[in-house]
Backbone as XML, in Angstrom:
<?xml version="1.0"?>
<chain id="A" units="angstrom">
  <residue number="1" name="ASN">
    <atom name="N" x="-18.560" y="-45.130" z="-17.225"/>
    <atom name="CA" x="-17.817" y="-43.985" z="-17.707"/>
    <atom name="C" x="-18.081" y="-43.836" z="-19.207"/>
  </residue>
  <residue number="2" name="ALA">
    <atom name="N" x="-18.896" y="-42.853" z="-19.565"/>
    <atom name="CA" x="-19.266" y="-42.645" z="-20.961"/>
    <atom name="C" x="-18.153" y="-41.969" z="-21.755"/>
  </residue>
  <residue number="3" name="LEU">
    <atom name="N" x="-17.252" y="-41.298" z="-21.054"/>
    <atom name="CA" x="-16.146" y="-40.618" z="-21.714"/>
    <atom name="C" x="-15.003" y="-41.605" z="-21.882"/>
  </residue>
  <residue number="4" name="TYR">
    <atom name="N" x="-14.639" y="-41.850" z="-23.120"/>
    <atom name="CA" x="-13.589" y="-42.819" z="-23.423"/>
    <atom name="C" x="-12.253" y="-42.089" z="-23.427"/>
  </residue>
  <residue number="5" name="ILE">
    <atom name="N" x="-11.464" y="-42.295" z="-22.392"/>
    <atom name="CA" x="-10.205" y="-41.580" z="-22.227"/>
    <atom name="C" x="-9.065" y="-42.497" z="-22.645"/>
  </residue>
  <residue number="6" name="VAL">
    <atom name="N" x="-8.430" y="-42.154" z="-23.752"/>
    <atom name="CA" x="-7.313" y="-42.941" z="-24.268"/>
    <atom name="C" x="-6.132" y="-41.997" z="-24.454"/>
  </residue>
  <residue number="7" name="LYS">
    <atom name="N" x="-5.019" y="-42.360" z="-23.846"/>
    <atom name="CA" x="-3.840" y="-41.493" z="-23.822"/>
    <atom name="C" x="-3.374" y="-41.066" z="-25.209"/>
  </residue>
  <residue number="8" name="GLY">
    <atom name="N" x="-3.330" y="-41.950" z="-26.160"/>
    <atom name="CA" x="-2.805" y="-41.622" z="-27.477"/>
    <atom name="C" x="-3.759" y="-40.843" z="-28.362"/>
  </residue>
  <residue number="9" name="HIS">
    <atom name="N" x="-5.005" y="-40.628" z="-27.918"/>
    <atom name="CA" x="-6.006" y="-39.976" z="-28.762"/>
    <atom name="C" x="-6.342" y="-38.553" z="-28.335"/>
  </residue>
  <residue number="10" name="MET">
    <atom name="N" x="-5.544" y="-37.995" z="-27.434"/>
    <atom name="CA" x="-5.766" y="-36.614" z="-26.984"/>
    <atom name="C" x="-4.434" y="-36.061" z="-26.488"/>
  </residue>
  <residue number="11" name="PRO">
    <atom name="N" x="-4.310" y="-34.734" z="-26.433"/>
    <atom name="CA" x="-3.075" y="-34.154" z="-25.904"/>
    <atom name="C" x="-2.796" y="-34.651" z="-24.481"/>
  </residue>
  <residue number="12" name="VAL">
    <atom name="N" x="-1.533" y="-34.833" z="-24.168"/>
    <atom name="CA" x="-1.126" y="-35.375" z="-22.869"/>
    <atom name="C" x="-1.665" y="-34.535" z="-21.716"/>
  </residue>
  <residue number="13" name="ALA">
    <atom name="N" x="-1.621" y="-33.201" z="-21.845"/>
    <atom name="CA" x="-2.087" y="-32.326" z="-20.762"/>
    <atom name="C" x="-3.562" y="-32.560" z="-20.465"/>
  </residue>
  <residue number="14" name="ILE">
    <atom name="N" x="-4.375" y="-32.769" z="-21.495"/>
    <atom name="CA" x="-5.807" y="-33.023" z="-21.293"/>
    <atom name="C" x="-6.005" y="-34.391" z="-20.657"/>
  </residue>
  <residue number="15" name="TYR">
    <atom name="N" x="-5.285" y="-35.382" z="-21.159"/>
    <atom name="CA" x="-5.373" y="-36.732" z="-20.599"/>
    <atom name="C" x="-5.042" y="-36.712" z="-19.105"/>
  </residue>
  <residue number="16" name="GLU">
    <atom name="N" x="-3.940" y="-36.047" z="-18.748"/>
    <atom name="CA" x="-3.533" y="-35.999" z="-17.342"/>
    <atom name="C" x="-4.548" y="-35.244" z="-16.490"/>
  </residue>
  <residue number="17" name="TRP">
    <atom name="N" x="-5.117" y="-34.167" z="-17.033"/>
    <atom name="CA" x="-6.121" y="-33.402" z="-16.293"/>
    <atom name="C" x="-7.362" y="-34.256" z="-16.042"/>
  </residue>
  <residue number="18" name="LEU">
    <atom name="N" x="-7.782" y="-35.011" z="-17.050"/>
    <atom name="CA" x="-8.954" y="-35.876" z="-16.891"/>
    <atom name="C" x="-8.675" y="-37.025" z="-15.925"/>
  </residue>
  <residue number="19" name="GLN">
    <atom name="N" x="-7.477" y="-37.540" z="-15.933"/>
    <atom name="CA" x="-7.123" y="-38.655" z="-15.060"/>
    <atom name="C" x="-6.877" y="-38.204" z="-13.628"/>
  </residue>
  <residue number="20" name="ASN">
    <atom name="N" x="-6.640" y="-36.916" z="-13.438"/>
    <atom name="CA" x="-6.288" y="-36.383" z="-12.129"/>
    <atom name="C" x="-7.362" y="-36.668" z="-11.076"/>
  </residue>
  <residue number="21" name="ASN">
    <atom name="N" x="-8.623" y="-36.456" z="-11.425"/>
    <atom name="CA" x="-9.729" y="-36.820" z="-10.512"/>
    <atom name="C" x="-11.047" y="-36.865" z="-11.278"/>
  </residue>
  <residue number="22" name="ASN">
    <atom name="N" x="-12.022" y="-37.511" z="-10.684"/>
    <atom name="CA" x="-13.321" y="-37.679" z="-11.339"/>
    <atom name="C" x="-14.065" y="-36.360" z="-11.494"/>
  </residue>
  <residue number="23" name="ASP">
    <atom name="N" x="-13.771" y="-35.383" z="-10.638"/>
    <atom name="CA" x="-14.436" y="-34.079" z="-10.752"/>
    <atom name="C" x="-14.129" y="-33.425" z="-12.098"/>
  </residue>
  <residue number="24" name="ASN">
    <atom name="N" x="-12.908" y="-33.596" z="-12.589"/>
    <atom name="CA" x="-12.547" y="-33.028" z="-13.891"/>
    <atom name="C" x="-13.341" y="-33.689" z="-15.010"/>
  </residue>
  <residue number="25" name="GLN">
    <atom name="N" x="-13.543" y="-34.995" z="-14.916"/>
    <atom name="CA" x="-14.339" y="-35.705" z="-15.916"/>
    <atom name="C" x="-15.790" y="-35.221" z="-15.881"/>
  </residue>
  <residue number="26" name="GLU">
    <atom name="N" x="-16.312" y="-35.025" z="-14.680"/>
    <atom name="CA" x="-17.695" y="-34.528" z="-14.557"/>
    <atom name="C" x="-17.802" y="-33.101" z="-15.092"/>
  </residue>
  <residue number="27" name="LEU">
    <atom name="N" x="-16.800" y="-32.273" z="-14.817"/>
    <atom name="CA" x="-16.792" y="-30.903" z="-15.326"/>
    <atom name="C" x="-16.826" y="-30.889" z="-16.849"/>
  </residue>
  <residue number="28" name="LEU">
    <atom name="N" x="-16.032" y="-31.739" z="-17.474"/>
    <atom name="CA" x="-16.025" y="-31.836" z="-18.929"/>
    <atom name="C" x="-17.383" y="-32.302" z="-19.451"/>
  </residue>
  <residue number="29" name="ALA">
    <atom name="N" x="-17.969" y="-33.297" z="-18.805"/>
    <atom name="CA" x="-19.279" y="-33.808" z="-19.233"/>
    <atom name="C" x="-20.354" y="-32.732" z="-19.103"/>
  </residue>
  <residue number="30" name="ARG">
    <atom name="N" x="-20.334" y="-31.965" z="-18.005"/>
    <atom name="CA" x="-21.338" y="-30.893" z="-17.801"/>
    <atom name="C" x="-21.178" y="-29.815" z="-18.879"/>
  </residue>
  <residue number="31" name="ALA">
    <atom name="N" x="-19.944" y="-29.463" z="-19.176"/>
    <atom name="CA" x="-19.700" y="-28.452" z="-20.205"/>
    <atom name="C" x="-20.184" y="-28.955" z="-21.558"/>
  </residue>
  <residue number="32" name="TRP">
    <atom name="N" x="-19.955" y="-30.219" z="-21.837"/>
    <atom name="CA" x="-20.387" y="-30.821" z="-23.102"/>
    <atom name="C" x="-21.906" y="-30.801" z="-23.220"/>
  </residue>
  <residue number="33" name="MET">
    <atom name="N" x="-22.596" y="-31.173" z="-22.128"/>
    <atom name="CA" x="-24.065" y="-31.281" z="-22.167"/>
    <atom name="C" x="-24.761" y="-29.929" z="-22.023"/>
  </residue>
  <residue number="34" name="ASP">
    <atom name="N" x="-24.251" y="-29.086" z="-21.138"/>
    <atom name="CA" x="-24.937" y="-27.830" z="-20.814"/>
    <atom name="C" x="-24.390" y="-26.631" z="-21.578"/>
  </residue>
  <residue number="35" name="GLY">
    <atom name="N" x="-23.249" y="-26.797" z="-22.212"/>
    <atom name="CA" x="-22.597" y="-25.675" z="-22.867"/>
    <atom name="C" x="-21.762" y="-24.904" z="-21.861"/>
  </residue>
  <residue number="36" name="TYR">
    <atom name="N" x="-20.951" y="-24.031" z="-22.356"/>
    <atom name="CA" x="-20.082" y="-23.244" z="-21.496"/>
    <atom name="C" x="-19.705" y="-21.961" z="-22.218"/>
  </residue>
  <residue number="37" name="GLU">
    <atom name="N" x="-19.220" y="-21.015" z="-21.448"/>
    <atom name="CA" x="-18.769" y="-19.756" z="-22.017"/>
    <atom name="C" x="-17.335" y="-19.518" z="-21.571"/>
  </residue>
  <residue number="38" name="VAL">
    <atom name="N" x="-16.470" y="-19.246" z="-22.515"/>
    <atom name="CA" x="-15.074" y="-18.969" z="-22.196"/>
    <atom name="C" x="-14.964" y="-17.501" z="-21.830"/>
  </residue>
  <residue number="39" name="GLU">
    <atom name="N" x="-14.433" y="-17.248" z="-20.653"/>
    <atom name="CA" x="-14.275" y="-15.880" z="-20.203"/>
    <atom name="C" x="-13.016" y="-15.305" z="-20.847"/>
  </residue>
  <residue number="40" name="LYS">
    <atom name="N" x="-13.179" y="-14.224" z="-21.583"/>
    <atom name="CA" x="-12.044" y="-13.606" z="-22.257"/>
    <atom name="C" x="-11.356" y="-12.627" z="-21.313"/>
  </residue>
  <residue number="41" name="GLU">
    <atom name="N" x="-10.034" y="-12.653" z="-21.351"/>
    <atom name="CA" x="-9.257" y="-11.737" z="-20.534"/>
    <atom name="C" x="-9.381" y="-10.330" z="-21.103"/>
  </residue>
  <residue number="42" name="PRO">
    <atom name="N" x="-9.561" y="-9.327" z="-20.234"/>
    <atom name="CA" x="-9.676" y="-7.953" z="-20.740"/>
    <atom name="C" x="-8.398" y="-7.531" z="-21.468"/>
  </residue>
  <residue number="43" name="LEU">
    <atom name="N" x="-8.581" y="-6.726" z="-22.499"/>
    <atom name="CA" x="-7.456" y="-6.197" z="-23.272"/>
    <atom name="C" x="-7.347" y="-4.698" z="-23.045"/>
  </residue>
  <residue number="44" name="TYR">
    <atom name="N" x="-6.125" y="-4.211" z="-23.087"/>
    <atom name="CA" x="-5.846" y="-2.804" z="-22.791"/>
    <atom name="C" x="-4.979" y="-2.187" z="-23.876"/>
  </residue>
  <residue number="45" name="TYR">
    <atom name="N" x="-5.155" y="-0.873" z="-24.070"/>
    <atom name="CA" x="-4.190" y="-0.057" z="-24.779"/>
    <atom name="C" x="-3.330" y="0.589" z="-23.695"/>
  </residue>
  <residue number="46" name="VAL">
    <atom name="N" x="-2.093" y="0.919" z="-24.016"/>
    <atom name="CA" x="-1.276" y="1.722" z="-23.112"/>
    <atom name="C" x="-1.231" y="3.118" z="-23.735"/>
  </residue>
  <residue number="47" name="LYS">
    <atom name="N" x="-1.928" y="4.046" z="-23.079"/>
    <atom name="CA" x="-2.114" y="5.409" z="-23.583"/>
    <atom name="C" x="-1.212" y="6.345" z="-22.776"/>
  </residue>
  <residue number="48" name="LEU">
    <atom name="N" x="-0.149" y="6.810" z="-23.411"/>
    <atom name="CA" x="0.858" y="7.610" z="-22.725"/>
    <atom name="C" x="0.707" y="9.097" z="-23.039"/>
  </residue>
  <residue number="49" name="PRO">
    <atom name="N" x="0.834" y="9.962" z="-22.019"/>
    <atom name="CA" x="0.784" y="11.401" z="-22.289"/>
    <atom name="C" x="2.010" y="11.813" z="-23.108"/>
  </residue>
  <residue number="50" name="PHE">
    <atom name="N" x="1.780" y="12.692" z="-24.050"/>
    <atom name="CA" x="2.817" y="13.134" z="-24.983"/>
    <atom name="C" x="2.738" y="14.645" z="-25.023"/>
  </residue>
  <residue number="51" name="VAL">
    <atom name="N" x="3.756" y="15.321" z="-24.514"/>
    <atom name="CA" x="3.738" y="16.786" z="-24.457"/>
    <atom name="C" x="4.483" y="17.319" z="-25.670"/>
  </residue>
  <residue number="52" name="SER">
    <atom name="N" x="3.810" y="18.187" z="-26.411"/>
    <atom name="CA" x="4.448" y="18.788" z="-27.582"/>
    <atom name="C" x="4.366" y="20.306" z="-27.484"/>
  </residue>
  <residue number="53" name="GLN">
    <atom name="N" x="5.259" y="20.964" z="-28.159"/>
    <atom name="CA" x="5.295" y="22.423" z="-28.187"/>
    <atom name="C" x="4.387" y="22.886" z="-29.325"/>
  </residue>
  <residue number="54" name="SER">
    <atom name="N" x="3.227" y="23.490" z="-28.991"/>
    <atom name="CA" x="2.333" y="23.941" z="-30.052"/>
    <atom name="C" x="2.691" y="25.350" z="-30.534"/>
  </residue>
  <residue number="55" name="THR">
    <atom name="N" x="3.188" y="26.194" z="-29.644"/>
    <atom name="CA" x="3.679" y="27.520" z="-30.027"/>
    <atom name="C" x="4.961" y="27.768" z="-29.234"/>
  </residue>
  <residue number="56" name="ASP">
    <atom name="N" x="5.486" y="28.970" z="-29.330"/>
    <atom name="CA" x="6.708" y="29.289" z="-28.579"/>
    <atom name="C" x="6.491" y="29.230" z="-27.072"/>
  </residue>
  <residue number="57" name="PHE">
    <atom name="N" x="5.258" y="29.469" z="-26.619"/>
    <atom name="CA" x="5.007" y="29.562" z="-25.182"/>
    <atom name="C" x="4.101" y="28.463" z="-24.640"/>
  </residue>
  <residue number="58" name="GLU">
    <atom name="N" x="3.335" y="27.850" z="-25.489"/>
    <atom name="CA" x="2.360" y="26.868" z="-25.014"/>
    <atom name="C" x="2.803" y="25.449" z="-25.314"/>
  </residue>
  <residue number="59" name="LYS">
    <atom name="N" x="2.512" y="24.589" z="-24.354"/>
    <atom name="CA" x="2.734" y="23.164" z="-24.559"/>
    <atom name="C" x="1.374" y="22.489" z="-24.567"/>
  </residue>
  <residue number="60" name="GLU">
    <atom name="N" x="1.240" y="21.502" z="-25.405"/>
    <atom name="CA" x="-0.033" y="20.807" z="-25.547"/>
    <atom name="C" x="0.173" y="19.339" z="-25.189"/>
  </residue>
  <residue number="61" name="THR">
    <atom name="N" x="-0.730" y="18.788" z="-24.371"/>
    <atom name="CA" x="-0.645" y="17.371" z="-24.032"/>
    <atom name="C" x="-1.588" y="16.601" z="-24.929"/>
  </residue>
  <residue number="62" name="THR">
    <atom name="N" x="-1.018" y="15.689" z="-25.671"/>
    <atom name="CA" x="-1.800" y="14.751" z="-26.472"/>
    <atom name="C" x="-1.400" y="13.359" z="-25.984"/>
  </residue>
  <residue number="63" name="TYR">
    <atom name="N" x="-1.764" y="12.350" z="-26.721"/>
    <atom name="CA" x="-1.468" y="10.997" z="-26.261"/>
    <atom name="C" x="-0.844" y="10.157" z="-27.362"/>
  </residue>
  <residue number="64" name="THR">
    <atom name="N" x="0.014" y="9.253" z="-26.959"/>
    <atom name="CA" x="0.621" y="8.291" z="-27.848"/>
    <atom name="C" x="0.356" y="6.905" z="-27.272"/>
  </residue>
  <residue number="65" name="TYR">
    <atom name="N" x="0.504" y="5.883" z="-28.064"/>
    <atom name="CA" x="0.167" y="4.529" z="-27.635"/>
    <atom name="C" x="1.337" y="3.581" z="-27.828"/>
  </residue>
  <residue number="66" name="ILE">
    <atom name="N" x="1.346" y="2.515" z="-27.062"/>
    <atom name="CA" x="2.235" y="1.400" z="-27.379"/>
    <atom name="C" x="1.661" y="0.795" z="-28.657"/>
  </residue>
  <residue number="67" name="ILE">
    <atom name="N" x="2.509" y="0.625" z="-29.659"/>
    <atom name="CA" x="2.050" y="0.064" z="-30.924"/>
    <atom name="C" x="2.819" y="-1.214" z="-31.230"/>
  </residue>
  <residue number="68" name="VAL">
    <atom name="N" x="2.353" y="-1.948" z="-32.221"/>
    <atom name="CA" x="3.070" y="-3.112" z="-32.711"/>
    <atom name="C" x="3.818" y="-2.684" z="-33.964"/>
  </residue>
  <residue number="69" name="ASN">
    <atom name="N" x="5.124" y="-2.841" z="-33.942"/>
    <atom name="CA" x="5.947" y="-2.538" z="-35.104"/>
    <atom name="C" x="5.698" y="-3.640" z="-36.124"/>
  </residue>
  <residue number="70" name="ILE">
    <atom name="N" x="5.108" y="-3.300" z="-37.256"/>
    <atom name="CA" x="4.686" y="-4.336" z="-38.205"/>
    <atom name="C" x="5.845" y="-5.011" z="-38.914"/>
  </residue>
  <residue number="71" name="THR">
    <atom name="N" x="7.032" y="-4.416" z="-38.898"/>
    <atom name="CA" x="8.167" y="-5.070" z="-39.557"/>
    <atom name="C" x="8.890" y="-6.034" z="-38.623"/>
  </residue>
  <residue number="72" name="THR">
    <atom name="N" x="8.926" y="-5.732" z="-37.321"/>
    <atom name="CA" x="9.621" y="-6.607" z="-36.367"/>
    <atom name="C" x="8.673" y="-7.355" z="-35.449"/>
  </residue>
  <residue number="73" name="ASP">
    <atom name="N" x="7.395" y="-6.993" z="-35.443"/>
    <atom name="CA" x="6.372" y="-7.573" z="-34.571"/>
    <atom name="C" x="6.670" y="-7.316" z="-33.088"/>
  </residue>
  <residue number="74" name="GLU">
    <atom name="N" x="7.438" y="-6.260" z="-32.811"/>
    <atom name="CA" x="7.747" y="-5.887" z="-31.439"/>
    <atom name="C" x="6.807" y="-4.785" z="-30.980"/>
  </residue>
  <residue number="75" name="MET">
    <atom name="N" x="6.578" y="-4.753" z="-29.660"/>
    <atom name="CA" x="5.778" y="-3.678" z="-29.097"/>
    <atom name="C" x="6.711" y="-2.543" z="-28.708"/>
  </residue>
  <residue number="76" name="GLN">
    <atom name="N" x="6.286" y="-1.309" z="-28.993"/>
    <atom name="CA" x="7.108" y="-0.145" z="-28.680"/>
    <atom name="C" x="6.206" y="1.073" z="-28.579"/>
  </residue>
  <residue number="77" name="PRO">
    <atom name="N" x="6.659" y="2.105" z="-27.815"/>
    <atom name="CA" x="5.887" y="3.358" z="-27.850"/>
    <atom name="C" x="6.009" y="3.963" z="-29.238"/>
  </residue>
  <residue number="78" name="SER">
    <atom name="N" x="4.931" y="4.540" z="-29.721"/>
    <atom name="CA" x="5.004" y="5.192" z="-31.027"/>
    <atom name="C" x="5.746" y="6.508" z="-30.875"/>
  </residue>
  <residue number="79" name="THR">
    <atom name="N" x="6.302" y="7.000" z="-31.944"/>
    <atom name="CA" x="7.027" y="8.267" z="-31.897"/>
    <atom name="C" x="6.155" y="9.414" z="-32.372"/>
  </residue>
  <residue number="80" name="SER">
    <atom name="N" x="4.901" y="9.130" z="-32.636"/>
    <atom name="CA" x="3.984" y="10.143" z="-33.127"/>
    <atom name="C" x="2.793" y="10.216" z="-32.191"/>
  </residue>
  <residue number="81" name="ASN">
    <atom name="N" x="2.114" y="11.355" z="-32.158"/>
    <atom name="CA" x="0.929" y="11.471" z="-31.317"/>
    <atom name="C" x="-0.337" y="11.097" z="-32.081"/>
  </residue>
  <residue number="82" name="ARG">
    <atom name="N" x="-0.177" y="10.554" z="-33.289"/>
    <atom name="CA" x="-1.346" y="10.148" z="-34.064"/>
    <atom name="C" x="-1.909" y="8.846" z="-33.526"/>
  </residue>
  <residue number="83" name="ASN">
    <atom name="N" x="-3.193" y="8.676" z="-33.691"/>
    <atom name="CA" x="-3.851" y="7.425" z="-33.329"/>
    <atom name="C" x="-3.538" y="6.423" z="-34.433"/>
  </residue>
  <residue number="84" name="HIS">
    <atom name="N" x="-2.901" y="5.324" z="-34.115"/>
    <atom name="CA" x="-2.435" y="4.373" z="-35.118"/>
    <atom name="C" x="-3.439" y="3.271" z="-35.443"/>
  </residue>
  <residue number="85" name="GLY">
    <atom name="N" x="-4.698" y="3.464" z="-35.098"/>
    <atom name="CA" x="-5.733" y="2.499" z="-35.469"/>
    <atom name="C" x="-5.395" y="1.088" z="-35.061"/>
  </residue>
  <residue number="86" name="SER">
    <atom name="N" x="-5.419" y="0.167" z="-36.016"/>
    <atom name="CA" x="-5.237" y="-1.240" z="-35.705"/>
    <atom name="C" x="-3.800" y="-1.572" z="-35.307"/>
  </residue>
  <residue number="87" name="TRP">
    <atom name="N" x="-2.867" y="-0.652" z="-35.449"/>
    <atom name="CA" x="-1.503" y="-0.915" z="-34.997"/>
    <atom name="C" x="-1.383" y="-0.801" z="-33.488"/>
  </residue>
  <residue number="88" name="LYS">
    <atom name="N" x="-2.332" y="-0.114" z="-32.838"/>
    <atom name="CA" x="-2.270" y="0.014" z="-31.384"/>
    <atom name="C" x="-2.323" y="-1.394" z="-30.792"/>
  </residue>
  <residue number="89" name="ALA">
    <atom name="N" x="-1.390" y="-1.692" z="-29.917"/>
    <atom name="CA" x="-1.303" y="-3.026" z="-29.338"/>
    <atom name="C" x="-2.420" y="-3.240" z="-28.320"/>
  </residue>
  <residue number="90" name="GLU">
    <atom name="N" x="-3.199" y="-4.295" z="-28.518"/>
    <atom name="CA" x="-4.208" y="-4.717" z="-27.539"/>
    <atom name="C" x="-3.540" y="-5.767" z="-26.667"/>
  </residue>
  <residue number="91" name="LEU">
    <atom name="N" x="-3.306" y="-5.411" z="-25.403"/>
    <atom name="CA" x="-2.471" y="-6.219" z="-24.523"/>
    <atom name="C" x="-3.220" y="-6.673" z="-23.290"/>
  </residue>
  <residue number="92" name="THR">
    <atom name="N" x="-2.828" y="-7.826" z="-22.756"/>
    <atom name="CA" x="-3.364" y="-8.277" z="-21.472"/>
    <atom name="C" x="-2.567" y="-7.599" z="-20.367"/>
  </residue>
  <residue number="93" name="GLU">
    <atom name="N" x="-3.096" y="-7.660" z="-19.161"/>
    <atom name="CA" x="-2.383" y="-7.102" z="-18.009"/>
    <atom name="C" x="-1.008" y="-7.755" z="-17.866"/>
  </residue>
  <residue number="94" name="GLU">
    <atom name="N" x="-0.948" y="-9.060" z="-18.032"/>
    <atom name="CA" x="0.321" y="-9.777" z="-17.900"/>
    <atom name="C" x="1.337" y="-9.330" z="-18.950"/>
  </residue>
  <residue number="95" name="GLN">
    <atom name="N" x="0.888" y="-9.138" z="-20.194"/>
    <atom name="CA" x="1.805" y="-8.694" z="-21.246"/>
    <atom name="C" x="2.372" y="-7.314" z="-20.933"/>
  </residue>
  <residue number="96" name="ILE">
    <atom name="N" x="1.533" y="-6.436" z="-20.416"/>
    <atom name="CA" x="1.992" y="-5.082" z="-20.080"/>
    <atom name="C" x="3.007" y="-5.140" z="-18.947"/>
  </residue>
  <residue number="97" name="LYS">
    <atom name="N" x="2.674" y="-5.865" z="-17.890"/>
    <atom name="CA" x="3.559" y="-5.916" z="-16.727"/>
    <atom name="C" x="4.854" y="-6.670" z="-17.009"/>
  </residue>
  <residue number="98" name="ASP">
    <atom name="N" x="4.869" y="-7.556" z="-18.008"/>
    <atom name="CA" x="6.084" y="-8.295" z="-18.357"/>
    <atom name="C" x="7.046" y="-7.489" z="-19.232"/>
  </residue>
  <residue number="99" name="MET">
    <atom name="N" x="6.604" y="-6.352" z="-19.784"/>
    <atom name="CA" x="7.493" y="-5.509" z="-20.593"/>
    <atom name="C" x="8.500" y="-4.813" z="-19.673"/>
  </residue>
  <residue number="100" name="PRO">
    <atom name="N" x="9.683" y="-4.474" z="-20.171"/>
    <atom name="CA" x="10.584" y="-3.645" z="-19.367"/>
    <atom name="C" x="9.871" y="-2.350" z="-18.991"/>
  </residue>
  <residue number="101" name="GLY">
    <atom name="N" x="9.841" y="-2.029" z="-17.725"/>
    <atom name="CA" x="9.118" y="-0.847" z="-17.263"/>
    <atom name="C" x="7.618" y="-1.068" z="-17.209"/>
  </residue>
  <residue number="102" name="GLY">
    <atom name="N" x="7.186" y="-2.320" z="-17.224"/>
    <atom name="CA" x="5.769" y="-2.652" z="-17.309"/>
    <atom name="C" x="4.911" y="-2.112" z="-16.186"/>
  </residue>
  <residue number="103" name="ASP">
    <atom name="N" x="5.477" y="-2.032" z="-14.966"/>
    <atom name="CA" x="4.689" y="-1.484" z="-13.857"/>
    <atom name="C" x="4.332" y="-0.026" z="-14.096"/>
  </residue>
  <residue number="104" name="VAL">
    <atom name="N" x="5.226" y="0.700" z="-14.741"/>
    <atom name="CA" x="4.935" y="2.096" z="-15.085"/>
    <atom name="C" x="3.884" y="2.136" z="-16.193"/>
  </residue>
  <residue number="105" name="TYR">
    <atom name="N" x="4.070" y="1.303" z="-17.229"/>
    <atom name="CA" x="3.098" y="1.272" z="-18.327"/>
    <atom name="C" x="1.711" y="0.885" z="-17.834"/>
  </residue>
  <residue number="106" name="TRP">
    <atom name="N" x="1.631" y="-0.012" z="-16.853"/>
    <atom name="CA" x="0.336" y="-0.468" z="-16.346"/>
    <atom name="C" x="-0.486" y="0.705" z="-15.816"/>
  </residue>
  <residue number="107" name="ARG">
    <atom name="N" x="0.166" y="1.723" z="-15.284"/>
    <atom name="CA" x="-0.560" y="2.899" z="-14.760"/>
    <atom name="C" x="-1.285" y="3.662" z="-15.865"/>
  </residue>
  <residue number="108" name="PHE">
    <atom name="N" x="-0.874" y="3.446" z="-17.113"/>
    <atom name="CA" x="-1.473" y="4.154" z="-18.243"/>
    <atom name="C" x="-2.378" y="3.241" z="-19.087"/>
  </residue>
  <residue number="109" name="ALA">
    <atom name="N" x="-2.690" y="2.067" z="-18.561"/>
    <atom name="CA" x="-3.525" y="1.114" z="-19.297"/>
    <atom name="C" x="-4.978" y="1.582" z="-19.311"/>
  </residue>
  <residue number="110" name="VAL">
    <atom name="N" x="-5.614" y="1.448" z="-20.478"/>
    <atom name="CA" x="-7.011" y="1.819" z="-20.665"/>
    <atom name="C" x="-7.701" y="0.634" z="-21.336"/>
  </residue>
  <residue number="111" name="LEU">
    <atom name="N" x="-8.834" y="0.206" z="-20.782"/>
    <atom name="CA" x="-9.570" y="-0.892" z="-21.408"/>
    <atom name="C" x="-9.894" y="-0.562" z="-22.861"/>
  </residue>
  <residue number="112" name="VAL">
    <atom name="N" x="-9.719" y="-1.517" z="-23.750"/>
    <atom name="CA" x="-9.970" y="-1.303" z="-25.172"/>
    <atom name="C" x="-11.407" y="-0.835" z="-25.400"/>
  </residue>
  <residue number="113" name="GLU">
    <atom name="N" x="-12.380" y="-1.481" z="-24.729"/>
    <atom name="CA" x="-13.789" y="-1.096" z="-24.930"/>
    <atom name="C" x="-14.037" y="0.354" z="-24.549"/>
  </residue>
  <residue number="114" name="GLU">
    <atom name="N" x="-13.425" y="0.800" z="-23.451"/>
    <atom name="CA" x="-13.618" y="2.189" z="-23.011"/>
    <atom name="C" x="-12.957" y="3.162" z="-23.987"/>
  </residue>
  <residue number="115" name="ALA">
    <atom name="N" x="-11.776" y="2.816" z="-24.465"/>
    <atom name="CA" x="-11.073" y="3.686" z="-25.410"/>
    <atom name="C" x="-11.829" y="3.790" z="-26.725"/>
  </residue>
  <residue number="116" name="GLU">
    <atom name="N" x="-12.400" y="2.680" z="-27.192"/>
    <atom name="CA" x="-13.156" y="2.694" z="-28.441"/>
    <atom name="C" x="-14.425" y="3.514" z="-28.295"/>
  </residue>
  <residue number="117" name="GLY">
    <atom name="N" x="-14.993" y="3.540" z="-27.082"/>
    <atom name="CA" x="-16.194" y="4.332" z="-26.816"/>
    <atom name="C" x="-15.932" y="5.817" z="-26.872"/>
  </residue>
  <residue number="118" name="GLU">
    <atom name="N" x="-14.679" y="6.243" z="-26.631"/>
    <atom name="CA" x="-14.313" y="7.653" z="-26.665"/>
    <atom name="C" x="-14.164" y="8.170" z="-28.078"/>
  </residue>
  <residue number="119" name="ALA">
    <atom name="N" x="-13.879" y="7.271" z="-29.012"/>
    <atom name="CA" x="-13.582" y="7.694" z="-30.387"/>
    <atom name="C" x="-14.794" y="8.216" z="-31.100"/>
  </residue>
</chain>
């Protein structure tokens, strides 16, 4: 066993995972020798339709986003139809669905890469 596994020299979760079975030790060794790529979870904007009155008779649909409130660090729908640039919250599917009303917000999720391509 070339991998020296000592409980006090690594986080407990890693130690337990390595001790769980020899396959985990081999997986770690293969990743060390061959390299590995961490798969990043896709990120989404929540792009909500925003209807505004442009004239007395016409309504215009624009879009608003879930943003990060920079003073409280909370996520919230913006109150403006402006694109808030880096304030737009880049969220995982789990983060969106865990918000109150998240299942509704999930219907308006747009991949960040696709949204940036539209700009």
